[in-house]
Coordinates of C-alpha atoms in Angstrom, one line a residue:
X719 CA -19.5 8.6 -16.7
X720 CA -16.1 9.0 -14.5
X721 CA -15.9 6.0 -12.0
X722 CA -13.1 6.0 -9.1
X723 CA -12.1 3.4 -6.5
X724 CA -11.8 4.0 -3.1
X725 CA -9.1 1.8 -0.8
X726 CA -9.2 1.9 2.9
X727 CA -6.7 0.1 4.6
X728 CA -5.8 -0.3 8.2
X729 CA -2.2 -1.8 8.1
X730 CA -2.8 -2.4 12.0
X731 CA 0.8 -1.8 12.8
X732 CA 3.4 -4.5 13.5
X733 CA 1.6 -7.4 15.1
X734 CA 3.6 -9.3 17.6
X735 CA 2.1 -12.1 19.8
X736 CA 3.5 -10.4 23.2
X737 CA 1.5 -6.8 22.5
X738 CA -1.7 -8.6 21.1
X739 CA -1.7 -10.7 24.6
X740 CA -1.9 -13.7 23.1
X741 CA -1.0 -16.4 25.6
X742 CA 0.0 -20.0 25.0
X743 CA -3.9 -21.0 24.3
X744 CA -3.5 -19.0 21.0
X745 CA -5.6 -20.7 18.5
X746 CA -4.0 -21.3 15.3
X747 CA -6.6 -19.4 13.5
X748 CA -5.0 -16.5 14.9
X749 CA -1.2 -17.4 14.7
X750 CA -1.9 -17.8 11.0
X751 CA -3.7 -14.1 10.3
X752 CA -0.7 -12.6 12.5
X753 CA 1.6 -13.8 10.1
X754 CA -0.2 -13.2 7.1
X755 CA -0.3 -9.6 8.4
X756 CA 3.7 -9.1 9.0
X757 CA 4.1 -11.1 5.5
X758 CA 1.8 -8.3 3.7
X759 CA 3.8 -5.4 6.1
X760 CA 7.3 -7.0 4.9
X761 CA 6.1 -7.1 1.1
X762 CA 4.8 -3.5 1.2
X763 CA 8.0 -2.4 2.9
X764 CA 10.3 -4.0 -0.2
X765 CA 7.6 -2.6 -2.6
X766 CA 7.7 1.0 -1.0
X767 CA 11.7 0.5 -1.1
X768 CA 11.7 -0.7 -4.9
X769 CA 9.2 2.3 -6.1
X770 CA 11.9 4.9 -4.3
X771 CA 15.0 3.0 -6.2
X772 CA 13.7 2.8 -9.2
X773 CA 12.5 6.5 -9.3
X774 CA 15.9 8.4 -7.5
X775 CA 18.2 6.1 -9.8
X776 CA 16.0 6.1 -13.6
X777 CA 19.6 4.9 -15.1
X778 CA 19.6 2.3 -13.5
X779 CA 17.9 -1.2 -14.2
X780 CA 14.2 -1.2 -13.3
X781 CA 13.9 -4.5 -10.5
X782 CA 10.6 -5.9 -10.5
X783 CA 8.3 -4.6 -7.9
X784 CA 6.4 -7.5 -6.4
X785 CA 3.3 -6.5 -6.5
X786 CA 1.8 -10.3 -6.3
X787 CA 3.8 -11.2 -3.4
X788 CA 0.6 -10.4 -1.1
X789 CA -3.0 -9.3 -1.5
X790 CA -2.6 -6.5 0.5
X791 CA 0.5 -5.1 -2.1
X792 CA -1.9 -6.6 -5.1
X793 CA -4.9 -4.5 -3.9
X794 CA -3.1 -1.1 -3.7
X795 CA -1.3 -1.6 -6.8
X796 CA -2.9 1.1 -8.7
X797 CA -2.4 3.6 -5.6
X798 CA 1.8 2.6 -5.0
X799 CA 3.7 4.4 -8.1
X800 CA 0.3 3.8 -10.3
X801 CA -1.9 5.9 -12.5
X802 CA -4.0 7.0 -9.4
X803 CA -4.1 9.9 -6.9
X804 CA -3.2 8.7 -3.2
X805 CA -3.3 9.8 0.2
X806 CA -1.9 7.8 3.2
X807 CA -2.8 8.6 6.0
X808 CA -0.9 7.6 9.1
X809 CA -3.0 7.0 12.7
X810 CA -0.8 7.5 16.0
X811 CA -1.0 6.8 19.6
X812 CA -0.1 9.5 22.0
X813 CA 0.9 6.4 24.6
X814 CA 4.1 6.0 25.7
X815 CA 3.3 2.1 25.8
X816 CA 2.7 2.7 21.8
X817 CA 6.4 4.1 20.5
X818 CA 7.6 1.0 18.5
X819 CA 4.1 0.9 16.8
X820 CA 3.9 4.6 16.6
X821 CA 7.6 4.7 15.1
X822 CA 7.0 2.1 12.6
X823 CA 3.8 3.7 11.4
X824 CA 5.5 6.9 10.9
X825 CA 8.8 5.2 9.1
X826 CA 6.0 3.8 6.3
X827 CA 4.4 6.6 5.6
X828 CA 7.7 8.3 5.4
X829 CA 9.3 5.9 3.0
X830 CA 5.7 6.5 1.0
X831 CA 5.8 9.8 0.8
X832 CA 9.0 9.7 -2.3
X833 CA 6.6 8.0 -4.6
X834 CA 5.7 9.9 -7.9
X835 CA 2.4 8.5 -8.6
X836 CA 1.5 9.7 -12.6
X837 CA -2.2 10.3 -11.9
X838 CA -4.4 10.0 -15.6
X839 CA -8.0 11.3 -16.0
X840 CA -10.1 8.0 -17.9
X841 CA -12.8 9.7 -18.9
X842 CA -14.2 9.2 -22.7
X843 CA -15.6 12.3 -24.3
X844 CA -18.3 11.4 -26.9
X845 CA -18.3 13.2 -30.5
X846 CA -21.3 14.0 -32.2
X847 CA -21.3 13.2 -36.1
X848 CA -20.4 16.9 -36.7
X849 CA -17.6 16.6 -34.8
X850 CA -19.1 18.3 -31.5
X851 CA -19.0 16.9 -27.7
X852 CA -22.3 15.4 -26.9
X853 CA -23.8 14.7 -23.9

């Protein structure tokens, strides 16, 4: 049997109150999830940043990565500078009302793309008792 895990992630760009078109009857509900959201974008960006350190500069001291600083950064754990294959895949708008998001999308999955993930097979073969694969 050869399981796999699938992550699907919409980072949802930057989000900030003024482009949402949130007004002053903003329920706190939603102030609360915005910020949770640039929390998680911050902690990927400094995990993103630590993975391309610690892999240009191997001499140098490993710094923690802080992979439990969010549950977005927890979740993809495996996929940032893990033991798994990934593949980011970064959504633009054409709109000119859309560069700062469109520009910051872009800047992440270029800081991404330095990461030397060290994909390993974990599949278990199993040996017959004369020492042949079996089924």
């Amino acid at each position: 049997d050869t399981t796999g895990k699938l992550h699907m992630v919409d980072l949802a760009g930057s989000e900030c109150a003024k482009s949402a078109g949130m007004g002053e009857k903003e329920t706190a509900g939603r102030e609360r999830e915005r910020k949770n959201i640039n929390q998680s974008l911050l902690t990927l960006g400094r995990v993103i940043s630590l993975l391309k350190s610690n892999q240009t500069h191997p001499g140098k001291v490993q710094e923690r990565i802080p992979y439990r600083d969010s549950k977005l950064t927890r979740l993809l754990s495996e996929s940032l500078g893990g033991r798994s294959k990934t593949v980011i895949v970064a959504t633009v708008s054409p709109s000119v009302l859309a560069v700062e998001e469109t520009t910051s999308t872009l800047q992440y999955a270029q800081s991404a793309q330095g990461i030397q993930n060290k994909p390993v097979a974990q599949s278990y073969l199993k040996m017959n008792a004369d020492g042949r694969p079996g089924t």
